[in-house]
Short mmCIF file of C-alpha atoms in Angstrom, two decimals:
data_model
loop_
_atom_site.label_atom_id
_atom_site.label_comp_id
_atom_site.label_asym_id
_atom_site.label_seq_id
_atom_site.Cartn_x
_atom_site.Cartn_y
_atom_site.Cartn_z
CA MET A 27 116.59 142.10 119.38
CA ALA A 28 114.65 140.76 122.35
CA THR A 29 112.28 137.86 122.07
CA VAL A 30 108.57 138.62 122.20
CA ASP A 31 105.92 136.69 124.15
CA MET A 32 103.21 135.88 121.65
CA ASP A 33 100.13 133.70 121.50
CA PRO A 34 101.19 130.41 119.83
CA GLU A 35 98.37 130.58 117.27
CA VAL A 36 99.26 134.15 116.35
CA ALA A 37 102.93 133.21 116.11
CA ARG A 38 102.15 130.26 113.82
CA GLY A 39 99.97 132.44 111.59
CA LEU A 40 102.60 135.15 111.29
CA PHE A 41 105.34 132.60 110.69
CA GLU A 42 103.37 131.10 107.81
CA GLU A 43 101.82 134.28 106.34
CA GLY A 44 104.01 137.09 107.64
CA ALA A 45 106.43 139.00 105.43
CA THR A 46 110.20 139.04 105.88
CA VAL A 47 112.59 141.95 105.41
CA VAL A 48 116.14 140.65 105.00
CA LEU A 49 118.73 143.34 105.74
CA LEU A 50 122.31 142.26 105.08
CA GLY A 51 125.47 144.03 106.19
CA VAL A 52 123.84 146.45 108.65
CA PRO A 53 126.70 147.57 110.95
CA GLU A 54 126.60 146.49 114.56
CA GLY A 55 125.32 149.28 116.79
CA THR A 56 123.02 150.78 114.16
CA GLU A 57 119.69 151.87 115.62
CA LEU A 58 117.00 150.16 113.55
CA GLY A 59 113.30 149.78 114.03
CA ILE A 60 109.99 149.01 112.43
CA ASP A 61 106.80 150.93 113.22
CA TYR A 62 106.73 151.82 116.91
CA LYS A 63 109.77 149.87 118.13
CA SER A 64 113.52 150.15 117.60
CA TRP A 65 116.64 148.29 118.67
CA GLN A 66 120.40 148.45 118.43
CA VAL A 67 121.59 145.95 115.86
CA GLY A 68 123.77 143.13 117.14
CA PRO A 69 126.43 141.11 115.28
CA ARG A 70 123.99 138.32 114.28
CA PHE A 71 121.22 140.56 112.90
CA ARG A 72 120.03 139.81 109.36
CA GLY A 73 116.52 141.27 109.30
CA VAL A 74 112.95 141.08 110.63
CA LYS A 75 110.50 138.20 110.21
CA MET A 76 106.82 137.49 110.87
CA ILE A 77 105.74 140.98 109.81
CA PRO A 78 101.94 141.35 109.50
CA PRO A 79 100.88 142.24 105.93
CA GLY A 80 100.08 145.91 105.38
CA LEU A 81 101.73 149.30 105.79
CA HIS A 82 104.89 149.61 107.89
CA PHE A 83 107.58 152.20 108.56
CA LEU A 84 111.17 150.91 108.59
CA HIS A 85 113.63 153.37 110.12
CA TYR A 86 117.30 153.44 111.04
CA CYS A 87 120.16 155.67 112.19
CA SER A 88 123.79 154.98 111.38
CA SER A 89 126.19 155.32 114.30
CA ASN A 90 129.91 155.53 114.91
CA ALA A 91 131.70 152.73 116.71
CA PRO A 92 132.11 153.24 120.50
CA ASP A 93 135.84 153.89 120.06
CA ARG A 94 134.96 156.73 117.65
CA GLY A 95 132.50 158.46 119.95
CA GLY A 96 129.40 156.33 119.32
CA GLU A 97 127.39 159.26 117.96
CA THR A 98 124.10 158.41 116.22
CA GLY A 99 123.19 160.08 112.93
CA PRO A 100 119.80 161.50 111.91
CA ARG A 101 116.98 159.03 111.37
CA THR A 102 116.02 157.82 107.90
CA GLY A 103 112.85 155.87 107.19
CA LEU A 104 110.69 154.48 104.42
CA PHE A 105 107.13 153.28 104.20
CA LEU A 106 106.67 149.69 103.03
CA THR A 107 103.46 147.96 102.03
CA LEU A 108 104.06 144.24 102.53
CA LYS A 109 102.08 141.31 101.16
CA PRO A 110 101.61 137.92 102.85
CA ARG A 111 104.84 135.83 102.70
CA GLU A 112 106.62 138.59 100.76
CA ILE A 113 110.39 138.87 101.03
CA LEU A 114 112.19 142.20 100.68
CA LEU A 115 115.98 142.13 100.41
CA ALA A 116 118.34 145.01 101.06
CA HIS A 117 122.09 145.45 101.44
CA TRP A 118 123.72 148.14 103.58
CA ASP A 119 125.60 150.70 101.49
CA PRO A 120 128.49 151.87 103.72
CA LYS A 121 129.27 154.84 101.45
CA GLU A 122 125.73 156.23 101.56
CA GLU A 123 125.04 154.86 105.06
CA ASP A 124 121.70 153.69 103.73
CA LEU A 125 119.85 150.52 102.77
CA ASP A 126 119.81 149.58 99.10
CA PHE A 127 116.69 147.61 98.18
CA SER A 128 117.62 147.07 94.52
CA ALA A 129 118.33 143.38 95.25
CA THR A 130 114.56 142.93 95.80
CA GLN A 131 114.17 143.26 92.02
CA ASP A 132 116.56 140.33 91.45
CA GLU A 133 114.22 137.33 91.39
CA ASP A 134 117.10 134.83 91.47
CA GLU A 135 118.65 136.36 94.59
CA VAL A 136 115.29 136.62 96.34
CA GLY A 137 114.62 133.01 95.36
CA ARG A 138 117.87 131.90 96.97
CA VAL A 139 116.98 133.81 100.15
CA ARG A 140 113.53 132.19 100.22
CA ALA A 141 115.03 128.73 99.77
CA GLY A 142 117.44 129.34 102.65
CA LEU A 143 114.96 131.07 104.94
CA ARG A 144 115.02 128.31 107.57
CA ASP A 145 118.80 128.59 107.85
CA LEU A 146 118.47 132.37 108.09
CA ASP A 147 115.69 132.19 110.69
CA PRO A 148 117.92 132.32 113.85
CA PHE A 149 119.35 135.62 112.60
CA LEU A 150 115.95 137.27 112.03
CA GLY A 151 114.23 139.18 114.82
CA PRO A 152 110.44 138.74 115.17
CA TYR A 153 108.16 141.67 114.44
CA PRO A 154 107.32 143.46 117.73
CA TYR A 155 103.75 142.21 117.90
CA GLU A 156 103.09 144.07 121.17
CA VAL A 157 103.10 147.41 119.29
CA MET A 158 100.96 146.29 116.36
CA ARG A 159 97.65 147.51 117.82
CA LYS A 160 99.11 150.95 118.55
CA TRP A 161 100.70 151.17 115.08
CA VAL A 162 97.42 150.29 113.35
CA SER A 163 95.55 152.87 115.44
CA LEU A 164 97.97 155.57 114.21
CA THR A 165 97.92 154.58 110.52
CA ASP A 166 94.57 152.93 109.76
CA ARG A 167 93.68 155.75 107.33
CA VAL A 168 96.97 155.59 105.39
CA ASN A 169 96.91 153.34 102.33
CA GLN A 170 99.74 152.45 99.96
CA GLU A 171 98.65 154.92 97.29
CA LEU A 172 98.48 157.81 99.75
CA ALA A 173 101.84 156.98 101.36
CA THR A 174 103.49 156.81 97.93
CA ARG A 175 102.02 160.17 96.96
CA LEU A 176 103.06 161.95 100.14
CA GLN A 177 106.55 160.57 100.73
CA PRO A 178 109.56 162.09 98.92
CA LEU A 179 110.30 160.96 95.38
CA SER A 180 113.52 159.51 96.77
CA GLY A 181 111.41 157.14 98.86
CA ARG A 182 113.27 158.19 102.02
CA VAL A 183 111.82 160.19 104.89
CA CYS A 184 114.77 161.97 106.52
CA ALA A 185 114.87 163.70 109.89
CA PHE A 186 117.10 166.43 108.46
CA SER A 187 116.47 167.86 105.01
CA ASP A 188 119.13 167.38 102.36
CA VAL A 189 119.58 171.00 101.27
CA ILE A 190 121.63 172.74 98.59
CA PRO A 191 122.24 176.44 97.85
CA GLU A 192 119.61 178.11 95.67
CA LEU A 193 122.47 179.79 93.79
CA GLN A 194 125.92 178.38 93.13
CA LEU A 195 128.17 181.27 94.20
CA THR A 196 131.68 179.85 94.05
CA HIS A 197 133.59 183.11 93.58
CA THR A 198 133.26 186.70 94.78
CA LYS A 199 132.45 187.82 91.24
CA ASP A 200 129.45 185.48 91.29
CA ARG A 201 128.08 187.38 94.29
CA ASP A 202 128.76 190.71 92.57
CA GLU A 203 126.77 189.60 89.53
CA GLN A 204 123.79 188.79 91.79
CA ASN A 205 124.14 192.11 93.67
CA LEU A 206 124.77 190.20 96.90
CA PRO A 207 127.05 191.35 99.77
CA ARG A 208 130.68 190.34 99.36
CA ASN A 209 132.27 187.90 101.81
CA ASP A 210 135.71 189.53 101.84
CA THR A 211 134.67 192.42 104.11
CA GLU A 212 133.83 192.45 107.81
CA CYS A 213 130.17 192.23 108.82
CA GLN A 214 128.82 195.30 110.61
CA SER A 215 125.82 193.57 112.19
CA MET A 216 124.23 190.21 112.90
CA ARG A 217 121.60 190.96 110.22
CA GLU A 218 124.30 191.58 107.64
CA GLY A 219 126.00 188.33 108.57
CA LEU A 220 122.75 186.39 108.19
CA ASP A 221 122.10 188.06 104.83
CA ARG A 222 125.45 186.79 103.58
CA LEU A 223 124.61 183.17 104.31
CA PRO A 224 123.53 181.27 101.20
CA ARG A 225 119.80 180.69 100.75
CA MET A 226 119.15 176.98 100.85
CA LYS A 227 116.49 174.76 99.28
CA PRO A 228 115.70 171.04 99.62
CA ARG A 229 117.50 168.81 97.15
CA GLU A 230 115.04 167.81 94.45
CA GLY A 231 113.22 164.61 95.31
CA THR A 232 113.92 164.73 99.06
CA GLU A 233 111.03 166.87 100.30
CA LEU A 234 107.78 165.50 101.70
CA ARG A 235 104.91 166.16 99.30
CA PHE A 236 102.14 167.32 101.62
CA SER A 237 99.03 168.97 100.21
CA PRO A 238 99.67 172.74 100.37
CA ILE A 239 97.33 174.51 102.79
CA PRO A 240 95.49 177.21 100.77
CA THR A 241 96.75 180.70 101.52
CA GLN A 242 93.63 182.31 100.06
CA THR A 243 90.68 181.42 102.24
CA TYR A 244 87.95 183.14 100.19
CA PRO A 245 86.59 182.70 96.62
CA PRO A 246 87.60 184.99 93.75
CA GLY A 247 85.52 188.14 93.61
CA ALA A 248 84.47 187.85 97.25
CA THR A 249 82.97 190.90 98.94
CA PRO A 250 84.58 192.30 102.11
CA ALA A 251 81.83 190.66 104.17
CA GLN A 252 82.51 187.29 102.52
CA ILE A 253 86.25 187.66 103.06
CA THR A 254 85.65 188.32 106.76
CA GLN A 255 83.31 185.32 107.02
CA CYS A 256 85.83 183.04 105.28
CA SER A 257 88.53 184.11 107.73
CA LEU A 258 86.31 182.96 110.62
CA ASP A 259 85.00 179.80 108.94
CA LEU A 260 87.73 178.08 106.87
CA SER A 261 85.34 175.75 105.03
CA TYR A 262 86.07 177.32 101.64
CA ALA A 263 89.82 176.70 102.10
CA LEU A 264 89.18 173.12 103.29
CA ASP A 265 86.88 172.41 100.33
CA SER A 266 89.54 173.82 97.98
CA LEU A 267 92.18 171.48 99.46
CA LEU A 268 89.89 168.44 99.27
CA GLU A 269 88.84 169.26 95.70
CA LYS A 270 92.42 169.64 94.52
CA HIS A 271 94.21 166.86 96.44
CA HIS A 272 91.60 164.38 97.73
CA GLN A 273 88.77 164.71 95.26
CA GLN A 274 88.12 160.97 94.85
CA GLN A 275 88.47 160.13 98.55
CA PRO A 276 87.94 163.19 100.80
CA LEU A 277 88.50 161.05 103.91
CA ASN A 278 92.09 160.56 102.74
CA VAL A 279 92.82 163.92 104.34
CA LEU A 280 92.67 162.01 107.64
CA GLY A 281 95.30 159.65 106.23
CA GLU A 282 97.45 162.69 105.42
CA LEU A 283 97.00 163.90 109.01
CA GLN A 284 98.16 160.48 110.25
CA PHE A 285 101.06 160.36 107.78
CA ALA A 286 102.33 163.77 108.94
CA PHE A 287 102.01 162.74 112.60
CA VAL A 288 103.96 159.50 112.10
CA CYS A 289 106.69 161.31 110.14
CA PHE A 290 107.13 163.56 113.16
CA LEU A 291 106.55 161.09 116.00
CA ILE A 292 108.64 158.21 114.65
CA GLY A 293 110.60 159.75 111.76
CA ASN A 294 111.68 162.81 113.82
CA VAL A 295 110.70 165.11 110.93
CA TYR A 296 109.72 168.52 112.32
CA GLU A 297 108.11 169.46 109.01
CA GLY A 298 105.62 166.67 109.70
CA PHE A 299 104.58 168.33 112.97
CA GLU A 300 104.18 171.73 111.31
CA HIS A 301 101.96 170.29 108.57
CA TRP A 302 99.95 168.34 111.15
CA LYS A 303 99.30 171.56 113.06
CA ARG A 304 98.25 173.53 109.98
CA LEU A 305 96.03 170.76 108.61
CA LEU A 306 94.41 170.21 112.01
CA ALA A 307 93.71 173.94 112.38
CA LEU A 308 92.08 173.97 108.93
CA LEU A 309 89.84 171.03 109.83
CA CYS A 310 88.88 172.33 113.27
CA ARG A 311 88.01 175.85 112.09
CA SER A 312 85.69 174.86 109.22
CA GLU A 313 82.21 175.35 110.67
CA GLU A 314 80.12 174.79 107.53
CA ALA A 315 82.17 171.71 106.60
CA MET A 316 81.35 170.26 110.00
CA ARG A 317 77.67 170.41 109.13
CA GLN A 318 78.21 168.96 105.64
CA ARG A 319 80.89 166.30 106.25
CA ARG A 320 79.70 164.20 109.19
CA ASP A 321 81.87 161.15 108.43
CA LEU A 322 85.01 163.24 108.03
CA TYR A 323 84.63 164.77 111.49
CA LEU A 324 83.63 161.52 113.20
CA GLY A 325 86.85 160.11 111.72
CA LEU A 326 88.85 163.13 112.89
CA ILE A 327 87.80 162.55 116.50
CA ALA A 328 88.93 158.90 116.29
CA VAL A 329 92.27 159.89 114.72
CA LEU A 330 92.95 162.55 117.37
CA TYR A 331 91.95 160.23 120.21
CA HIS A 332 94.83 157.89 119.35
CA GLN A 333 97.33 160.59 118.40
CA LEU A 334 96.95 162.65 121.56
CA GLY A 335 97.74 159.64 123.70
CA GLU A 336 101.26 159.54 122.28
CA ILE A 337 102.61 162.99 123.18
CA PRO A 338 102.86 164.72 126.60
CA PRO A 339 100.18 167.45 126.81
CA ASP A 340 102.67 170.22 127.61
CA PHE A 341 104.46 169.50 124.34
CA PHE A 342 101.93 171.71 122.55
CA VAL A 343 102.59 174.75 124.75
CA ASP A 344 104.46 177.52 122.95
CA ILE A 345 107.72 178.19 124.82
CA VAL A 346 107.51 181.95 124.26
CA SER A 347 103.79 182.77 124.58
CA GLN A 348 102.79 179.85 126.85
CA ASP A 349 99.72 179.43 124.62
CA ASN A 350 98.65 175.85 123.98
CA PHE A 351 98.06 175.57 120.24
CA LEU A 352 95.99 172.44 120.67
CA THR A 353 93.54 173.69 123.29
CA SER A 354 92.79 176.86 121.32
CA THR A 355 92.33 174.86 118.10
CA LEU A 356 90.11 172.25 119.75
CA GLN A 357 88.14 174.96 121.53
CA ASP A 358 87.03 176.20 118.11
CA PHE A 359 86.24 172.64 117.08
CA PHE A 360 84.06 171.94 120.12
CA GLN A 361 82.30 175.27 119.75
CA PHE A 362 81.41 174.56 116.11
CA ALA A 363 80.47 170.94 116.90
CA SER A 364 77.84 172.15 119.37
CA GLY A 365 76.36 174.63 116.90
CA PRO A 366 73.09 174.43 114.94
CA GLY A 367 72.81 171.99 112.06
CA VAL A 368 75.51 169.59 113.30
CA ASP A 369 74.64 165.88 113.15
CA GLY A 370 73.47 164.53 116.51
CA THR A 371 75.93 161.64 116.57
CA LEU A 372 78.84 163.96 115.81
CA ARG A 373 77.69 166.40 118.49
CA LYS A 374 77.54 163.64 121.15
CA ARG A 375 80.90 162.16 120.07
CA ALA A 376 82.51 165.61 120.28
CA GLU A 377 81.06 166.14 123.78
CA LYS A 378 82.48 162.79 124.94
CA PHE A 379 85.87 163.57 123.39
CA LYS A 380 85.91 166.98 125.09
CA ALA A 381 85.12 165.37 128.45
CA HIS A 382 87.87 162.76 127.88
CA LEU A 383 90.51 165.42 127.14
CA THR A 384 89.38 167.57 130.07
CA LYS A 385 89.70 164.63 132.46
CA LYS A 386 92.93 163.18 131.07
CA PHE A 387 94.92 166.35 130.40
CA ARG A 388 93.05 168.86 132.60
CA TRP A 389 92.64 171.15 129.62
CA ASP A 390 90.02 173.87 130.08
CA PHE A 391 87.93 174.43 126.97
CA GLU A 392 85.46 176.76 128.69
CA VAL A 393 87.69 179.83 129.13
CA ASP A 394 86.93 182.79 126.90
CA PRO A 395 89.23 182.53 123.87
CA ASP A 396 91.53 185.46 123.22
CA ASP A 397 90.39 185.52 119.63
CA CYS A 398 87.00 186.93 120.67
CA GLU A 399 88.70 190.24 120.01
CA PRO A 400 88.05 191.88 116.62
CA VAL A 401 89.69 189.95 113.77
CA VAL A 402 91.94 191.96 111.47
CA VAL A 403 91.37 190.74 107.92
CA GLU A 404 93.70 191.57 105.04
CA LEU A 405 91.63 192.65 102.02
CA PRO A 406 92.96 191.91 98.53
CA ASP A 407 94.25 194.76 96.40
CA GLY A 408 91.48 196.85 94.91
CA VAL A 409 88.86 195.84 97.50
CA THR A 410 87.69 198.63 99.79
CA LEU A 411 85.05 199.00 102.46
CA ASP A 412 82.25 201.42 101.67
#
């Protein structure tokens, strides 16, 4: 780990009040990082010191030795909320290729580490203070309670899901009992071959626990006209999500948006990107909510301002259709933000944000959106148009 140039006063404050994560036995060559920075572990590495109190994301990838190919495995990470002068202690488990933090619960062992911290100091890398401002800007809405609720029950955020078959079909007779195609005959088509593959599901406790985006966007008993309106203005669906998952703190939905983004950007979890897209679309296409929830949308602009600086603009372009998901979503947002009844401060902030994105990324929000065409709305069973 490289040394970091740091203001002496800041360094003294972090040395005295910063937390320490002691990581013993991590194999040389392992890619390990905290927040927005990562390194390859050297032979003397024993952990990270001078960590500012608060929320952090520790992540690592096991790797083979150079003489065995040097391949790096998928990234694993965990969110930590650290207190001033706190010490966390973990040992590398070579069988699981993971960090075991159970030693943190052993007060005697942690006490011995604290007593010998000065001797351990040369083997501890300093927290990368140069990325702290960026990290805080990406996570300032995520608190410990929210991170605990959203991360997997296992406590690990994994780049690749740990999946198992939905059905245990060990023998051919097991497939026969489920009326599934047998595996002892030749496939006649690609579709048949795909159908024979086992259906997989995430291993219990390993999936991220994002708030489900409502699939029904209209209230029970809605008329056809109301159903059509709720497909154009997603405020009912957004209110349903906030009522069910963020009732006490509606602004926590911005923390969930940040959590999903970090899981994707740093944790390499594609599911995080998909949830970020769906949640952002829900927020940007809720016209009535924009009039009612001024603080939520002022916060959304601030969150997006920092997030969009971290990914190349062409990343959002669909490879097949060449449509930019983000420009079409934000076009709806800017259109609603300029509508009647929107708070003046929010309107001006949205105009400035639009100008910033237009200048920085050369995105055109003035073109006529394709979705000006008639919207096809699926009516629920039993509902007909007169």
